[in-house]
Short mmCIF file of C-alpha atoms in Angstrom, two decimals:
data_model
loop_
_atom_site.label_atom_id
_atom_site.label_comp_id
_atom_site.label_asym_id
_atom_site.label_seq_id
_atom_site.Cartn_x
_atom_site.Cartn_y
_atom_site.Cartn_z
CA MET J 948 -38.53 167.06 -137.43
CA THR J 949 -34.88 166.30 -136.82
CA THR J 950 -32.64 168.78 -136.43
CA LEU J 951 -28.99 169.31 -136.70
CA LEU J 952 -26.94 171.69 -134.92
CA VAL J 953 -23.25 172.58 -135.55
CA ILE J 954 -22.09 175.39 -133.43
CA ALA J 955 -19.01 177.27 -134.61
CA LYS J 956 -16.77 180.10 -135.05
CA GLU J 957 -15.97 181.95 -138.48
CA PRO J 958 -12.42 180.66 -138.98
CA ARG J 959 -10.56 184.30 -139.29
CA PRO J 960 -7.54 184.43 -138.11
CA GLY J 961 -6.49 185.44 -134.70
CA ARG J 962 -10.06 184.76 -133.53
CA VAL J 963 -10.17 180.34 -133.91
CA LYS J 964 -7.78 177.94 -132.94
CA THR J 965 -5.58 180.14 -130.97
CA ARG J 966 -4.27 177.37 -128.97
CA LEU J 967 -2.46 176.02 -132.06
CA THR J 968 -0.65 179.06 -132.17
CA PRO J 969 2.28 178.04 -131.83
CA PRO J 970 3.87 176.14 -133.63
CA TYR J 971 1.23 177.25 -136.63
CA THR J 972 0.54 180.88 -137.58
CA PRO J 973 -2.45 182.48 -136.87
CA GLU J 974 -3.48 182.30 -140.77
CA GLU J 975 -2.53 178.32 -140.85
CA ALA J 976 -4.38 177.68 -137.48
CA ALA J 977 -7.64 179.43 -139.07
CA ALA J 978 -6.78 177.00 -142.85
CA LEU J 979 -7.16 174.21 -140.20
CA ALA J 980 -10.00 174.90 -138.55
CA GLU J 981 -12.05 176.06 -141.87
CA ALA J 982 -10.80 172.86 -143.16
CA ALA J 983 -12.18 171.04 -139.84
CA LEU J 984 -15.56 172.76 -140.22
CA ALA J 985 -15.98 171.94 -143.82
CA ASP J 986 -15.47 168.39 -143.05
CA THR J 987 -18.09 168.71 -140.50
CA LEU J 988 -20.19 170.11 -142.65
CA SER J 989 -19.94 167.73 -145.07
CA ALA J 990 -21.15 165.03 -142.75
CA VAL J 991 -24.00 166.87 -141.75
CA LEU J 992 -25.34 167.16 -145.16
CA ALA J 993 -24.82 163.61 -145.67
CA THR J 994 -26.83 162.71 -142.83
CA PRO J 995 -30.77 162.27 -143.36
CA ALA J 996 -32.34 165.55 -141.37
CA ASP J 997 -35.29 168.25 -141.78
CA ARG J 998 -32.76 170.93 -140.69
CA ARG J 999 -29.16 171.49 -140.78
CA VAL J 1000 -28.09 174.77 -138.91
CA LEU J 1001 -25.00 176.35 -138.76
CA VAL J 1002 -25.01 178.53 -135.21
CA LEU J 1003 -22.34 180.88 -135.83
CA ASP J 1004 -20.31 183.56 -134.40
CA GLY J 1005 -19.09 185.65 -136.98
CA LYS J 1006 -20.04 185.64 -140.86
CA PRO J 1007 -20.41 182.87 -143.18
CA GLY J 1008 -18.02 182.72 -145.85
CA PRO J 1009 -17.46 180.87 -149.41
CA TRP J 1010 -16.56 177.97 -147.30
CA LEU J 1011 -20.68 177.83 -146.41
CA PRO J 1012 -21.93 174.91 -148.66
CA PRO J 1013 -25.68 175.45 -149.83
CA GLY J 1014 -28.38 173.64 -147.77
CA VAL J 1015 -27.63 174.76 -143.95
CA GLU J 1016 -29.35 177.44 -142.52
CA VAL J 1017 -27.32 179.66 -140.48
CA VAL J 1018 -28.27 181.41 -137.11
CA PRO J 1019 -26.35 183.74 -134.86
CA GLN J 1020 -25.10 182.70 -131.83
CA CYS J 1021 -26.48 184.77 -129.21
CA ALA J 1022 -24.47 186.83 -126.34
CA GLY J 1023 -23.57 185.08 -123.02
CA GLY J 1024 -20.96 182.36 -122.12
CA LEU J 1025 -20.98 179.04 -123.70
CA ASP J 1026 -23.46 177.18 -121.71
CA GLU J 1027 -25.66 179.96 -122.67
CA ARG J 1028 -25.53 179.76 -126.27
CA LEU J 1029 -25.63 176.08 -126.49
CA ALA J 1030 -28.66 176.62 -124.64
CA ALA J 1031 -30.30 178.96 -126.92
CA ALA J 1032 -29.27 177.01 -129.67
CA PHE J 1033 -31.71 174.06 -128.42
CA ALA J 1034 -34.10 176.89 -127.75
CA ASP J 1035 -34.60 177.52 -131.78
CA CYS J 1036 -35.40 173.59 -132.51
CA ALA J 1037 -38.65 172.23 -132.34
CA GLY J 1038 -38.15 167.88 -132.08
CA PRO J 1039 -35.52 165.55 -131.72
CA THR J 1040 -32.09 167.28 -132.21
CA LEU J 1041 -28.48 166.77 -132.57
CA LEU J 1042 -25.98 169.34 -131.66
CA ILE J 1043 -22.26 169.10 -132.75
CA GLY J 1044 -19.26 171.32 -132.35
CA MET J 1045 -16.68 172.13 -136.04
CA ASP J 1046 -13.87 170.58 -134.30
CA THR J 1047 -14.20 166.81 -135.10
CA PRO J 1048 -13.70 166.10 -138.53
CA GLN J 1049 -13.43 163.02 -138.49
CA VAL J 1050 -17.01 162.35 -137.52
CA THR J 1051 -18.91 160.50 -140.00
CA ALA J 1052 -22.68 160.90 -141.67
CA GLU J 1053 -22.99 156.96 -140.08
CA LEU J 1054 -21.97 158.66 -136.97
CA LEU J 1055 -24.44 161.48 -136.58
CA THR J 1056 -27.65 158.95 -138.30
CA PHE J 1057 -27.14 157.28 -135.68
CA GLY J 1058 -26.89 160.03 -132.81
CA THR J 1059 -30.59 160.83 -134.41
CA ASP J 1060 -32.02 157.70 -134.09
CA PHE J 1061 -33.90 158.53 -130.49
CA THR J 1062 -36.53 154.74 -130.51
CA ASP J 1063 -34.98 153.94 -126.85
CA CYS J 1064 -33.15 157.04 -125.59
CA ASP J 1065 -34.20 160.26 -124.23
CA ALA J 1066 -30.68 162.11 -125.12
CA TRP J 1067 -27.17 161.04 -126.85
CA PHE J 1068 -23.65 161.76 -124.98
CA GLY J 1069 -20.77 162.17 -127.20
CA PRO J 1070 -17.68 162.15 -124.70
CA ALA J 1071 -14.52 164.11 -125.89
CA GLU J 1072 -10.90 162.93 -124.84
CA ASP J 1073 -10.33 166.22 -122.89
CA GLY J 1074 -13.55 165.25 -120.51
CA GLY J 1075 -15.74 167.84 -122.29
CA PHE J 1076 -18.41 166.90 -125.08
CA TRP J 1077 -18.39 166.49 -128.43
CA ALA J 1078 -21.93 165.93 -129.46
CA LEU J 1079 -25.36 166.26 -127.32
CA GLY J 1080 -28.72 164.97 -128.60
CA LEU J 1081 -32.19 165.82 -126.87
CA ALA J 1082 -34.90 164.21 -128.30
CA SER J 1083 -37.09 167.04 -126.28
CA PRO J 1084 -34.99 170.03 -126.51
CA ASP J 1085 -34.65 171.75 -123.18
CA PRO J 1086 -32.08 174.64 -122.54
CA ALA J 1087 -32.74 174.44 -118.89
CA LEU J 1088 -30.57 170.93 -119.38
CA LEU J 1089 -27.38 172.92 -120.26
CA ARG J 1090 -27.55 176.68 -118.70
CA GLY J 1091 -25.58 176.48 -115.57
CA VAL J 1092 -22.96 173.87 -116.93
CA PRO J 1093 -19.38 174.89 -116.27
CA MET J 1094 -17.87 174.94 -119.46
CA SER J 1095 -14.01 174.19 -120.48
CA THR J 1096 -13.54 172.42 -117.36
CA PRO J 1097 -11.79 168.62 -117.34
CA THR J 1098 -15.52 167.78 -115.76
CA THR J 1099 -17.62 169.63 -118.22
CA GLY J 1100 -18.39 166.25 -119.76
CA ALA J 1101 -19.36 164.24 -116.24
CA VAL J 1102 -21.18 167.36 -115.31
CA GLN J 1103 -23.18 167.58 -118.37
CA ARG J 1104 -24.17 164.19 -118.22
CA ALA J 1105 -24.81 164.15 -114.81
CA ARG J 1106 -27.73 167.01 -115.58
CA LEU J 1107 -29.20 164.71 -118.17
CA THR J 1108 -29.69 161.53 -115.66
CA ALA J 1109 -30.75 163.82 -112.93
CA ALA J 1110 -33.73 165.04 -115.19
CA GLY J 1111 -34.83 161.68 -115.25
CA LEU J 1112 -33.50 160.76 -119.57
CA ARG J 1113 -32.38 157.88 -120.83
CA VAL J 1114 -28.76 158.80 -121.90
CA ARG J 1115 -26.83 156.60 -124.58
CA ASP J 1116 -23.44 157.63 -125.30
CA LEU J 1117 -21.43 157.75 -128.96
CA PRO J 1118 -18.04 157.05 -129.44
CA ARG J 1119 -15.26 158.95 -127.79
CA LEU J 1120 -13.97 161.84 -129.99
CA ARG J 1121 -10.65 163.84 -130.07
CA ASP J 1122 -11.38 167.73 -130.72
CA VAL J 1123 -8.86 169.51 -132.36
CA ASP J 1124 -7.20 172.22 -130.37
CA THR J 1125 -3.63 171.71 -129.85
CA ALA J 1126 -1.13 171.03 -132.29
CA TYR J 1127 -0.78 167.67 -130.79
CA ASP J 1128 -4.47 166.99 -131.48
CA ALA J 1129 -4.48 168.33 -135.07
CA TRP J 1130 -1.95 165.57 -135.46
CA LEU J 1131 -3.96 162.52 -134.00
CA VAL J 1132 -6.84 163.68 -136.22
CA ALA J 1133 -5.36 163.66 -139.37
CA GLU J 1134 -3.46 160.40 -138.93
CA GLN J 1135 -7.01 159.03 -138.68
CA VAL J 1136 -9.28 160.51 -140.86
CA MET J 1137 -6.31 159.88 -143.50
CA VAL J 1138 -7.05 156.07 -142.80
CA GLN J 1139 -10.75 156.77 -142.35
CA ARG J 1140 -11.78 158.13 -145.67
CA GLN J 1141 -10.58 159.90 -149.09
CA GLY J 1142 -11.56 163.90 -149.77
CA SER J 1143 -10.95 164.72 -146.11
CA ARG J 1144 -10.00 168.85 -146.38
CA PHE J 1145 -8.30 168.81 -142.70
CA ALA J 1146 -6.07 165.70 -143.45
CA ALA J 1147 -5.33 167.08 -147.12
CA GLU J 1148 -4.72 170.95 -145.37
CA TYR J 1149 -2.72 169.19 -142.08
CA GLU J 1150 -0.34 168.16 -144.96
CA ARG J 1151 -0.67 171.29 -146.97
CA VAL J 1152 0.40 173.82 -143.44
CA GLY J 1153 1.90 171.05 -141.13
CA ALA J 1154 5.28 170.28 -142.79
CA GLY J 1155 7.18 171.57 -140.59
CA VAL J 1156 5.37 170.80 -137.88
CA ARG J 1157 5.77 166.37 -137.09
CA ARG J 1158 5.53 164.16 -134.79
CA ALA J 1159 9.09 164.89 -133.22
CA GLY J 1160 8.19 168.42 -132.42
CA VAL J 1161 4.33 167.90 -131.24
CA GLU J 1162 4.41 167.44 -127.22
CA ARG J 1163 1.36 165.88 -125.51
CA PRO J 1164 -0.15 168.72 -123.11
CA ASP J 1165 -0.92 168.07 -119.63
CA VAL J 1166 -4.14 169.14 -119.76
CA GLU J 1167 -6.31 168.86 -122.44
CA ARG J 1168 -9.48 171.18 -122.59
CA SER J 1169 -12.20 171.98 -125.17
CA VAL J 1170 -15.39 171.64 -125.08
CA VAL J 1171 -18.17 171.18 -128.34
CA GLY J 1172 -18.31 174.55 -129.69
CA ARG J 1173 -15.51 176.31 -127.91
#
């Protein structure tokens, strides 16, 4: 049984994508988060799998499409919440976050093929990771990994190899955490495919936030499901 997990926060103003504020308002940041989540779930629904599960901090809303099971996130740090998500799965499992609306069904299908590996690792531009796949889910592989640091990805990948797993890497992607991230990812999805809700929402709310007004942060920190 193949499972696709998406770990996410309810896209509610003031509690999601707070690093987008400023330059965006809390309502605009939540709208961008909802659009990113919608694109992510669309890719998940187009990927062959036996289960598609949204591991949610908050309550589902009208943005939730049919065909996606919802389970609540447990209490604790992000490492504990990710571990608990894997603990609820049997068989090959790929976990991603809500912050990469540029992800495609083709990429996710690639990351659910464990024919010649035991784990998939998707590094993020900021040093974290956007995807983690395990042929045999083991929550212990995530517990204790320091989250939201520039070395989170390196530590997590080292944990996998130290356990003797054969690890393959997915392409490096950028999480949408800052206005700079939003600009770069929106540019990518505008070119990549038609019908992206994130690209459309970025155009709607980003009229006053253009390249000249977006500075690249010195340190970018995010991790899957932050």
